[in-house]
Short mmCIF file of C-alpha atoms in Angstrom, two decimals:
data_model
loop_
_atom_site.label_atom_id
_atom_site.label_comp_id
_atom_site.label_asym_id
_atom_site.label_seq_id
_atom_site.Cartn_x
_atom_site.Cartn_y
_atom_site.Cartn_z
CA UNK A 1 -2.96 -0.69 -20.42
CA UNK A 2 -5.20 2.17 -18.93
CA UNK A 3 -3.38 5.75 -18.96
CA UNK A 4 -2.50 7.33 -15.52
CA UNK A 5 -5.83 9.26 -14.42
CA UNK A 6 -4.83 10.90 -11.27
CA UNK A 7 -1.29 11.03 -9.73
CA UNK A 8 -0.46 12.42 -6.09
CA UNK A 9 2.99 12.73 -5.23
CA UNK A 10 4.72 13.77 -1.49
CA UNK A 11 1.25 15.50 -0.65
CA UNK A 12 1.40 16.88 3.09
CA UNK A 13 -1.40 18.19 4.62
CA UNK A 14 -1.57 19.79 8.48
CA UNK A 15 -4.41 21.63 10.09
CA UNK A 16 -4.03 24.86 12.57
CA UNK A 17 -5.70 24.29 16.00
CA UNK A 18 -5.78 25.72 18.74
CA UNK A 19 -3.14 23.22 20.58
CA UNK A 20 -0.97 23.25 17.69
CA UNK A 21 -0.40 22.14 14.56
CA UNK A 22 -1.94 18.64 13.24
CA UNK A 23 0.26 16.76 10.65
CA UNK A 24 -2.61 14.84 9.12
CA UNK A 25 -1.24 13.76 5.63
CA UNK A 26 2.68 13.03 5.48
CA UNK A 27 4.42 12.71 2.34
CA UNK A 28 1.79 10.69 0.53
CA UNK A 29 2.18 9.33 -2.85
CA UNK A 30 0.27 6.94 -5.06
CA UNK A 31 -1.60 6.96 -8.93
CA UNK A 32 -4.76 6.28 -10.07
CA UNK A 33 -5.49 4.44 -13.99
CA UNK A 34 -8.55 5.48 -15.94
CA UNK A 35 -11.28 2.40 -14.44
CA UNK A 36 -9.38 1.30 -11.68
CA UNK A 37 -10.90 1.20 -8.17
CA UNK A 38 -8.32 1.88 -5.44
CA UNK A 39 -8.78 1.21 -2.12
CA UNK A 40 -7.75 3.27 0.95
CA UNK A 41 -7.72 1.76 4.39
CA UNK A 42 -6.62 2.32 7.62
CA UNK A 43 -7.96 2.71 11.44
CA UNK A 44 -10.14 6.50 11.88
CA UNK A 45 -7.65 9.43 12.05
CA UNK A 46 -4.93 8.01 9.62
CA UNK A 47 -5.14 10.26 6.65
CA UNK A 48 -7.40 8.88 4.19
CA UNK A 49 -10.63 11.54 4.21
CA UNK A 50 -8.46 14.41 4.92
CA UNK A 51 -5.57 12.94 1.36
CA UNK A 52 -8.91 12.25 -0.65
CA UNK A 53 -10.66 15.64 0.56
CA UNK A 54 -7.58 17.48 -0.22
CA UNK A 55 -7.91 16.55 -3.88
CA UNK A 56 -11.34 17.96 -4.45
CA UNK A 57 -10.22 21.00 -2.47
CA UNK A 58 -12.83 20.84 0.46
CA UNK A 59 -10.75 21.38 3.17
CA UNK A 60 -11.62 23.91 6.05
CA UNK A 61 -9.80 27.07 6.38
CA UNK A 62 -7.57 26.05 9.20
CA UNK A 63 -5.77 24.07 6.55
CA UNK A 64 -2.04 24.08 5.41
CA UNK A 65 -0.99 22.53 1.97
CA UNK A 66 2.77 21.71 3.10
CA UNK A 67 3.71 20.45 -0.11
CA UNK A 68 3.32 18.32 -2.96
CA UNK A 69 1.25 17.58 -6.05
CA UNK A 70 -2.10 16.25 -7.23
CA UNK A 71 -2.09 16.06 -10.85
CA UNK A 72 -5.08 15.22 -12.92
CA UNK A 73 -4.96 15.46 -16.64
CA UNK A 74 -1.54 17.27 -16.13
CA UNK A 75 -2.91 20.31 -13.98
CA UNK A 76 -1.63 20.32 -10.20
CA UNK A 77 -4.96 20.84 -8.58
CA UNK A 78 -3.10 22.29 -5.74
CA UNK A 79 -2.52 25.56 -8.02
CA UNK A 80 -5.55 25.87 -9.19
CA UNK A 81 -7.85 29.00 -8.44
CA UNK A 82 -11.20 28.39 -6.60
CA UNK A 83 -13.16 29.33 -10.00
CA UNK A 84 -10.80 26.54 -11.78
CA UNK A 85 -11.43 24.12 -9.37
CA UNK A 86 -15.07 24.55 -9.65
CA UNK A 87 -15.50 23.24 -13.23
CA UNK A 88 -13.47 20.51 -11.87
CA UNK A 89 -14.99 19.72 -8.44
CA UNK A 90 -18.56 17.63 -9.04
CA UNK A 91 -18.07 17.77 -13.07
CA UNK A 92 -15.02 15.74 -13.27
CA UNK A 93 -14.33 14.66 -9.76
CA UNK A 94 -16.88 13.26 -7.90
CA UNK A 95 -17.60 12.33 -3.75
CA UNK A 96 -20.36 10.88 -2.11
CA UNK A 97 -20.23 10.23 1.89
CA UNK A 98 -20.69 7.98 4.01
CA UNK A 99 -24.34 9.97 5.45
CA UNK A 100 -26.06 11.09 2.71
CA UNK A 101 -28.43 12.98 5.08
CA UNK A 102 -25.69 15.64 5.93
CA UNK A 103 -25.19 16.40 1.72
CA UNK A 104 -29.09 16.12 0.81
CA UNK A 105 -31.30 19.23 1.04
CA UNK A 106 -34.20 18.32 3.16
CA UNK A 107 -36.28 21.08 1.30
CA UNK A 108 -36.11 19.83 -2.08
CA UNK A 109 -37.22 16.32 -3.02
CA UNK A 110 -34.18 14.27 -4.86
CA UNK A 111 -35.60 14.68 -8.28
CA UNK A 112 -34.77 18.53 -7.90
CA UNK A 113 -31.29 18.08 -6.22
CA UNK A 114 -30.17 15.96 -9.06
CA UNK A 115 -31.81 17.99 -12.03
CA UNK A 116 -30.19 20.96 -10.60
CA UNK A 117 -26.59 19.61 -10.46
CA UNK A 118 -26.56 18.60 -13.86
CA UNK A 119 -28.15 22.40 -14.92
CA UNK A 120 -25.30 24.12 -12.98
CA UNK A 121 -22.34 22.09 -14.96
CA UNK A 122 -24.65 21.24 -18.47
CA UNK A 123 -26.84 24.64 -18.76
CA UNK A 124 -29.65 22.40 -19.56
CA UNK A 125 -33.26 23.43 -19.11
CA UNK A 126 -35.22 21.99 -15.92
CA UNK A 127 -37.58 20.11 -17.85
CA UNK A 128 -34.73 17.93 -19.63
CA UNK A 129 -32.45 17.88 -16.37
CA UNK A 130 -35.81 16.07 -14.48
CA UNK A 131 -35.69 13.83 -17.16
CA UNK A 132 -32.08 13.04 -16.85
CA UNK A 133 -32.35 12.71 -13.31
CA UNK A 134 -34.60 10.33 -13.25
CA UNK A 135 -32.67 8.24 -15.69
CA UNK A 136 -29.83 8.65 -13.12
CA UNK A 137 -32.53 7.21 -10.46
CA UNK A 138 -33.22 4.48 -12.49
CA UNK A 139 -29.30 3.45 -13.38
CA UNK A 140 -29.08 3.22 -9.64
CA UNK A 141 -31.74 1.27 -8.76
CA UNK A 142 -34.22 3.44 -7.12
CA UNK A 143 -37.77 1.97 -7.28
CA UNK A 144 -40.40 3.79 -9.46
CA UNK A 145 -38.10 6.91 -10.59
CA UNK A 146 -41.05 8.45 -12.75
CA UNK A 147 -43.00 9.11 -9.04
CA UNK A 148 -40.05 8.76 -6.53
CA UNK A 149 -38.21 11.51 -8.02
CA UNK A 150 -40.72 13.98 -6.47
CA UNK A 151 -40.17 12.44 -2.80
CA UNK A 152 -37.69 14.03 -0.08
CA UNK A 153 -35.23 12.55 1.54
CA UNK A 154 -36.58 11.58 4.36
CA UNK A 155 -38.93 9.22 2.73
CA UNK A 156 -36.55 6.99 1.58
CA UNK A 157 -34.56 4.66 3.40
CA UNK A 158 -30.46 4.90 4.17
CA UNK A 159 -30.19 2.14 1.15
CA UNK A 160 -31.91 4.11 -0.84
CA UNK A 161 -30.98 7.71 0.39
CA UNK A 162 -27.61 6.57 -0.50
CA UNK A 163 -28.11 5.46 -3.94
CA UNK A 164 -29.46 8.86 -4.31
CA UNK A 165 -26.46 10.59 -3.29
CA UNK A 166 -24.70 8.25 -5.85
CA UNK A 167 -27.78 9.34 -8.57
CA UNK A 168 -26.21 12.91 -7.53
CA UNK A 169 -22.64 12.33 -8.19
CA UNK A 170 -22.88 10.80 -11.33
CA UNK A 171 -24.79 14.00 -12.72
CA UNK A 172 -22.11 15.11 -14.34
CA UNK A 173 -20.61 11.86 -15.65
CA UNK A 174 -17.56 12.46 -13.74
CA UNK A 175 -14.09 11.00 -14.82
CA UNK A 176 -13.39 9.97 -10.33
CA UNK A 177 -15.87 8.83 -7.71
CA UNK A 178 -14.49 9.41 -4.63
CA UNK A 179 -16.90 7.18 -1.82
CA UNK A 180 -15.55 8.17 1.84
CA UNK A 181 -16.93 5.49 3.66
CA UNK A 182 -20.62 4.73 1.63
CA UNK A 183 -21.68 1.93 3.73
CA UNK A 184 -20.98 2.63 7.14
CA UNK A 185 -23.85 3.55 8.61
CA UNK A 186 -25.55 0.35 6.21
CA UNK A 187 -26.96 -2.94 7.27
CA UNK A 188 -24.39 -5.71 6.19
CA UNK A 189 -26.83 -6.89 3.06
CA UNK A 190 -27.30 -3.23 1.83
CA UNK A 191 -23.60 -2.56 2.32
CA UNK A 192 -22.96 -5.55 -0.29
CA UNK A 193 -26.03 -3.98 -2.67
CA UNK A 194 -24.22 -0.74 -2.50
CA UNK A 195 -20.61 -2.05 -2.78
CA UNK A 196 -21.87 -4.06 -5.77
CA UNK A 197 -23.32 -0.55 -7.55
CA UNK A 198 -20.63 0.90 -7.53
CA UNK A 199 -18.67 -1.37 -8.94
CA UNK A 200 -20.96 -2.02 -11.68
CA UNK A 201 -21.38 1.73 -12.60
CA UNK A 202 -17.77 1.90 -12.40
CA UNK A 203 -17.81 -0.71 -14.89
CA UNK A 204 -20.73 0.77 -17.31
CA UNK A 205 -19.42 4.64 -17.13
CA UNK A 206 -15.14 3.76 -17.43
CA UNK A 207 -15.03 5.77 -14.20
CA UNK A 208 -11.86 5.34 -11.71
CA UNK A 209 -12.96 5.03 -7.97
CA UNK A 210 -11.10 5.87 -4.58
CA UNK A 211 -13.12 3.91 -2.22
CA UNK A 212 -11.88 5.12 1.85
CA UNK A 213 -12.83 2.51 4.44
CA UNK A 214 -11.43 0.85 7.68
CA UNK A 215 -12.86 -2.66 7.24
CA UNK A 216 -10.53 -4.44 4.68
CA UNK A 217 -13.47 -6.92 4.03
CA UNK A 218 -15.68 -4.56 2.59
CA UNK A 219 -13.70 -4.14 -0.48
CA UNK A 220 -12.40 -7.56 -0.72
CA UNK A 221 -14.32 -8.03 -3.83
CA UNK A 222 -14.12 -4.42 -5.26
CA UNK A 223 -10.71 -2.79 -4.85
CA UNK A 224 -8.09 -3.62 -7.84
CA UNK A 225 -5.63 -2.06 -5.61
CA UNK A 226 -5.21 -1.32 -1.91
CA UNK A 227 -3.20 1.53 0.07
CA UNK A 228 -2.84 0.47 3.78
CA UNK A 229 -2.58 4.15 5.56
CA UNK A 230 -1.56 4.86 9.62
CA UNK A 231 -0.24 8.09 11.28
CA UNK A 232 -0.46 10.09 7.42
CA UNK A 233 1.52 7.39 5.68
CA UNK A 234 1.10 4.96 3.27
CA UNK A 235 2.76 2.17 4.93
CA UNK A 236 1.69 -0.67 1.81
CA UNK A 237 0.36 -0.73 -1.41
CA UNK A 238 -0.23 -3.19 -3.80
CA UNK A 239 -2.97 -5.28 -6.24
CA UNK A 240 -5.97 -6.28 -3.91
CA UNK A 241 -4.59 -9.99 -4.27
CA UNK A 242 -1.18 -8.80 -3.05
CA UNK A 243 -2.31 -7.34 -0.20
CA UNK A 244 -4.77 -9.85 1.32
CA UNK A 245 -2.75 -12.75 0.47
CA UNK A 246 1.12 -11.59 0.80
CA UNK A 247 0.69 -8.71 3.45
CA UNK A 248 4.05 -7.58 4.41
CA UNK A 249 3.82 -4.73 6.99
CA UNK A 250 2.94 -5.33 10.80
CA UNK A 251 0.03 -2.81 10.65
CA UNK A 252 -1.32 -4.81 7.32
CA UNK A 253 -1.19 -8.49 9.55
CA UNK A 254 -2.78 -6.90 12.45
CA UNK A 255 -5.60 -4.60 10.25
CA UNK A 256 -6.38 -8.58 8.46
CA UNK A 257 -6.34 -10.08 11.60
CA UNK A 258 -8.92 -7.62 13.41
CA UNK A 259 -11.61 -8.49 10.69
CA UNK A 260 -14.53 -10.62 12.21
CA UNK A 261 -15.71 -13.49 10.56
CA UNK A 262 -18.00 -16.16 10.95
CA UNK A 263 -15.66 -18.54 12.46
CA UNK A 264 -14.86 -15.62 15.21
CA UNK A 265 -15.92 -16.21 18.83
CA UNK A 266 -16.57 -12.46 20.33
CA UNK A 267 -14.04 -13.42 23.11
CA UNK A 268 -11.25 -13.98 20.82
CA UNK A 269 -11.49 -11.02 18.65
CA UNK A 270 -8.31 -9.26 17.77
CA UNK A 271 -7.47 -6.02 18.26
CA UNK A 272 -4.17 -4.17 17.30
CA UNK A 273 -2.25 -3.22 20.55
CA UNK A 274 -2.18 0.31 21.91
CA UNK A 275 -3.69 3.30 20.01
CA UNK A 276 -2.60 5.64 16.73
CA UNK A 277 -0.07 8.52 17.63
CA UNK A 278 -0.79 11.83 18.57
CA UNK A 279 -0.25 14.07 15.06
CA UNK A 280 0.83 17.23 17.33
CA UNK A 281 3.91 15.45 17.78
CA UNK A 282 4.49 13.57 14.73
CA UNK A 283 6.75 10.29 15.82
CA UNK A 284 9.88 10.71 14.97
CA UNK A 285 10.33 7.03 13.18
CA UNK A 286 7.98 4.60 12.13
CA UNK A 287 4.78 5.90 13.46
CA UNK A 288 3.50 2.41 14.40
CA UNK A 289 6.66 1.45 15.99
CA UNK A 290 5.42 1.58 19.76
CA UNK A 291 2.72 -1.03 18.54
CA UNK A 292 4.73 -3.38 16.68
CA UNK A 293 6.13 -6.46 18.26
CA UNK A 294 8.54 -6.72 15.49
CA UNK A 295 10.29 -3.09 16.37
CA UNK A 296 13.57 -2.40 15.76
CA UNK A 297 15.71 0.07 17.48
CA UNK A 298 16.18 1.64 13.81
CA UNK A 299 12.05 1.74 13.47
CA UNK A 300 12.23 4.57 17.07
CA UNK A 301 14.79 6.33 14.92
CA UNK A 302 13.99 6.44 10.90
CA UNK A 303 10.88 6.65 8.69
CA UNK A 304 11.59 3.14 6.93
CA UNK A 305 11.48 3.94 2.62
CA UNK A 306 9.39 1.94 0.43
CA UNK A 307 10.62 -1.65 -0.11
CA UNK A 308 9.87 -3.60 -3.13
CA UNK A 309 8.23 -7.02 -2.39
CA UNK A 310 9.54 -9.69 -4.07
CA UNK A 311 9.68 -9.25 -8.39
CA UNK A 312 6.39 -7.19 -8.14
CA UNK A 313 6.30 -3.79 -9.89
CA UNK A 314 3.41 -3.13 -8.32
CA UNK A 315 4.04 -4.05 -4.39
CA UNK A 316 5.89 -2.21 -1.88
CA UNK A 317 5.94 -1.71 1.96
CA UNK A 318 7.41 0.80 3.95
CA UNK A 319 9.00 -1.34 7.15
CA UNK A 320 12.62 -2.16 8.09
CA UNK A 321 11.69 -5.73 8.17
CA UNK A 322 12.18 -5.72 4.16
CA UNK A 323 15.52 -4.26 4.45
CA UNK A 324 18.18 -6.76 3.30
CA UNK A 325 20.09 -6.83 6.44
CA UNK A 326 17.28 -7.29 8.55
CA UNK A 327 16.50 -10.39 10.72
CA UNK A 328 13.59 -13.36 9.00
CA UNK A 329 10.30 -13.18 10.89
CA UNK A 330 7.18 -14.36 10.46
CA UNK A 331 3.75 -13.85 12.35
CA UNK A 332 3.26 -15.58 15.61
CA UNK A 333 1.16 -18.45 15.23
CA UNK A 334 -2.22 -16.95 16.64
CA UNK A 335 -1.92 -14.49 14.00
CA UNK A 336 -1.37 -16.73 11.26
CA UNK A 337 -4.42 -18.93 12.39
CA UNK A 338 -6.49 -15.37 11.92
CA UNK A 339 -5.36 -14.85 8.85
CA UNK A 340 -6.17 -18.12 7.33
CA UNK A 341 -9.67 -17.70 8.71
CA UNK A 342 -9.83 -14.04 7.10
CA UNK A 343 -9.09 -15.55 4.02
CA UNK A 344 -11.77 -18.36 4.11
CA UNK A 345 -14.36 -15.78 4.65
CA UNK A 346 -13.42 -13.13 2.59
CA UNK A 347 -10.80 -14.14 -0.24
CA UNK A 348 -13.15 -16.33 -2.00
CA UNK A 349 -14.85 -12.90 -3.29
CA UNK A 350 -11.38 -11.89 -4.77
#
């Protein structure tokens, strides 16, 4: 079995602003195993960039670390000076995001932006970095490396601009690739190109990947394991086959349920009732309690704990409906047919 890469535990993050103070990350908690791709998903403002961002250290100053650990190799990253996390940041933990236009230097063709990445970590002289880099270009599968590698950024396309950015993050060989969103601003066929790069790399190089996206679809065929996030919570967590096919929180059935698919008419579209809470005033019970149909007076009240799922070690949701002396229910029948058409059009990739 693959040892324990990367393990957070009870990591809270909040931001200072000017109305108050933002709980964005509450009490989150999962592990990462050398080659495993994990999967973070939830709707925008749930937690994911700012729990992934926090491990790299990247935050804005406005931040608060409220507590917890991120260990990786044994060293709480959260103690860490800024000239240790430096030698860790790019060389052993890795991002790329999701517009690659925003992290690319539109003064220096991509050649140079790579070469110099590996010279800052490596010490390796320029002529032997360019080389490197364009080795980089070519494990990614940018046309013509030997010539492209002298072009800027703005002559290649968003597939390609993004494979660069991937070129750029695997300078340094890095242990965790962190992709925030990598295909969002993609057309559907270079999403799947991209998605299926990564995943291949991850393969070649024995590289764990966190991969943060809000369409459960895209990483159907990628993730080995998925954390559902909402309101700074992780409210599931389980294998990739556990999750899509034995979903046990509300948020999860309504998340699956949203996902268009082929057999979807645009007037019958899903969408999860009412909106995400407002993190000024953090909810005093289950966060997604005012959207769930399934509420209990206990959900208004208490943060539900992790339930197991069945005999899996590696499945648990956080919801009262698990509890043992809760009431048996089960989807409403318009949710159900959803589901089984999610899992026609996406499953099969599992």
């Amino acid at each position: 079995m693959n040892e324990t890469i990367l393990r957070v535990k009870d990591l809270h993050v909040s931001f200072h602003t000017l109305d108050g103070t933002v709980e964005a990350v509450r009490g989150v908690t999962f592990s990462l195993k050398k080659g495993e791709t994990l999967a973070l998903v939830g709707e925008s403002g749930s937690g994911k960039s700012v729990s992934m961002k926090a491990i790299n250290r990247v935050l804005p100053g406005n931040t608060i670390y409220g507590g917890g650990e991120i260990l990786y190799e044994g060293q709480d990253l959260l103690k860490l000076s800024e000239e240790e996390m430096e030698k860790i940041r790019g060389r052993k933990i890795a991002m790329i995001f999701q517009d690659p236009m925003t992290s690319l230097n539109p003064t220096m063709n991509v050649g140079r932006q790579i070469a110099e990445s590996i010279r800052v970590h490596e010490d390796m002289p320029e002529k032997e970095a360019i080389a490197q880099a364009i080795e980089l270009m070519k494990l990614v599968g940018i046309r013509n490396p030997e010539e492209s590698w002298k072009n800027y950024p703005h002559q290649f396309s968003g597939g390609m601009r993004q494979r660069v950015m991937i070129a750029l993050s695997l300078a340094c060989k890095p242990d965790i690739l962190i992709a925030d969103e990598p295909t969002t601003a993609l057309d559907v066929t270079i999403q799947s190109q991209i998605l299926d790069l990564i995943d291949d790399l991850k393969k070649k190089l024995n590289m764990s990947v966190i991969f943060i996206t809000h369409d459960l679809g895209v990483v159907a065929h990628v993730a080995d394991k998925v954390a559902v996030m909402y309101a700074g919570r992780i409210v599931e967590i389980g294998t990739a086959e556990e999750i899509f096919y034995n979903p046990q929180h509300p948020y999860t059935w309504g998340l699956i349920c949203s996902m268009p698919s082929l057999d979807t008419k645009d007037e019958s579209l899903y969408s999860i009732p009412g909106a995400p809470p407002n993190m000024l005033h953090a909810p005093k019970g289950d966060a997604f309690a005012p959207r769930n149909a399934y509420a209990m007076p206990i959900d208004f009240e208490q943060q539900p704990p992790f339930f197991k799922v069945g005999n899996s070690p590696t499945h648990f949701a956080a919801t009262w409906l698990l509890a043992p002396q809760a009431p048996h229910v089960t989807p409403p029948a318009e949710i159900c047919r959803r589901y089984e058409v999610f899992k026609h059009s996406y499953l099969l990739q599992i």
